[in-house]
Short mmCIF file of C-alpha atoms in Angstrom, two decimals:
data_model
loop_
_atom_site.label_atom_id
_atom_site.label_comp_id
_atom_site.label_asym_id
_atom_site.label_seq_id
_atom_site.Cartn_x
_atom_site.Cartn_y
_atom_site.Cartn_z
CA MET G 1 -27.57 0.46 -2.90
CA GLN G 2 -25.90 4.22 -0.48
CA GLU G 3 -22.70 3.14 1.51
CA THR G 4 -22.78 3.55 5.44
CA THR G 5 -19.54 5.52 6.41
CA PRO G 6 -17.06 3.15 8.38
CA PRO G 7 -16.89 3.11 12.24
CA GLN G 8 -14.01 5.55 13.06
CA LYS G 9 -13.29 2.71 15.78
CA ILE G 10 -13.39 -1.59 16.54
CA GLU G 11 -13.03 -3.76 18.98
CA LEU G 12 -9.98 -6.43 17.39
CA GLU G 13 -7.96 -8.88 19.00
CA VAL G 14 -4.83 -9.29 16.55
CA LEU G 15 -2.16 -11.40 16.54
CA LEU G 16 1.19 -10.31 18.53
CA PRO G 17 4.65 -11.26 18.71
CA ASN G 18 5.74 -13.02 21.70
CA ASP G 19 9.61 -13.32 22.95
CA TYR G 20 11.05 -16.17 21.82
CA LYS G 21 12.84 -18.39 24.19
CA ASP G 22 15.88 -20.17 22.96
CA GLY G 23 15.26 -24.10 23.27
CA GLU G 24 11.26 -23.67 23.77
CA THR G 25 10.61 -24.45 20.32
CA ASP G 26 12.33 -25.84 17.10
CA PRO G 27 11.96 -23.37 14.43
CA LYS G 28 13.46 -25.90 12.10
CA ASP G 29 11.63 -25.15 8.54
CA TRP G 30 10.77 -21.59 9.17
CA TRP G 31 10.56 -19.14 7.07
CA MET G 32 11.70 -15.86 7.78
CA SER G 33 12.53 -12.57 6.75
CA GLU G 34 14.16 -8.74 8.05
CA LYS G 35 12.26 -6.80 9.85
CA LEU G 36 10.61 -4.26 7.51
CA ASP G 37 9.30 -0.71 8.45
CA GLY G 38 5.61 -0.45 7.86
CA VAL G 39 2.04 -0.05 9.47
CA ARG G 40 -0.23 -3.13 11.03
CA ALA G 41 -3.27 -2.88 8.88
CA TYR G 42 -6.56 -4.77 9.53
CA TRP G 43 -8.77 -5.00 6.11
CA ASN G 44 -12.02 -6.10 6.66
CA GLY G 45 -13.75 -5.69 3.38
CA ARG G 46 -14.29 -2.29 3.27
CA CYS G 47 -11.82 0.27 5.64
CA PHE G 48 -8.37 -0.08 7.42
CA TYR G 49 -8.40 -0.07 11.39
CA SER G 50 -4.38 0.12 13.32
CA ARG G 51 -3.65 -2.73 15.60
CA ASN G 52 -5.56 -0.90 18.47
CA GLY G 53 -8.77 -0.35 16.74
CA ASN G 54 -8.40 2.84 14.95
CA ALA G 55 -9.89 4.13 11.26
CA PHE G 56 -7.62 4.87 8.65
CA LYS G 57 -8.14 6.41 5.48
CA ALA G 58 -5.74 3.91 2.40
CA PRO G 59 -5.93 5.71 -1.49
CA VAL G 60 -8.84 4.48 -3.56
CA TRP G 61 -6.25 2.71 -6.08
CA PHE G 62 -5.26 1.10 -3.31
CA THR G 63 -7.39 -0.42 -1.81
CA LYS G 64 -10.76 -0.84 -5.44
CA ASP G 65 -9.30 -4.44 -5.61
CA LEU G 66 -8.58 -5.50 -2.34
CA PRO G 67 -10.64 -8.46 -1.67
CA LYS G 68 -14.44 -7.27 -0.31
CA ASP G 69 -15.50 -10.69 1.01
CA MET G 70 -12.49 -11.17 2.92
CA HIS G 71 -10.40 -10.12 6.33
CA LEU G 72 -6.60 -9.48 6.28
CA ASP G 73 -4.52 -8.66 8.37
CA GLU G 74 -1.07 -8.07 7.71
CA LYS G 75 1.51 -4.48 7.28
CA LEU G 76 1.63 -2.22 4.68
CA TYR G 77 5.32 -1.39 4.08
CA ALA G 78 6.82 1.71 4.53
CA GLY G 79 9.81 1.38 3.38
CA ARG G 80 13.66 -0.64 4.64
CA LYS G 81 15.36 1.34 6.96
CA LYS G 82 13.45 4.51 6.37
CA PHE G 83 10.21 4.33 9.02
#
C-alpha cells in the first residue's frame, strides 16, 4: 500500500488555556508543574500539526513508535528556559 502525503494544513479545535480567576474554581487536588518551553503538537497517527493546523515534519526515529490508531494533543518539549 502506498502512503499518501498528509495535508499541509488541517482545521483543528484544540483546548486552549483560560485565565484563572481566584474564587471561581477550587484548584484542590489539581496537579500542575512549571511551564516548560516547547511547541504545541497534534499527532493524528501520521503527522504532527501545530495548534493552527500547519503540518510540520519530525524525524522518523521520533515518530516510528508513536501510535497510528490514536490522536495525541501534547507539547514537544524543547528545553527549560531555552525557548
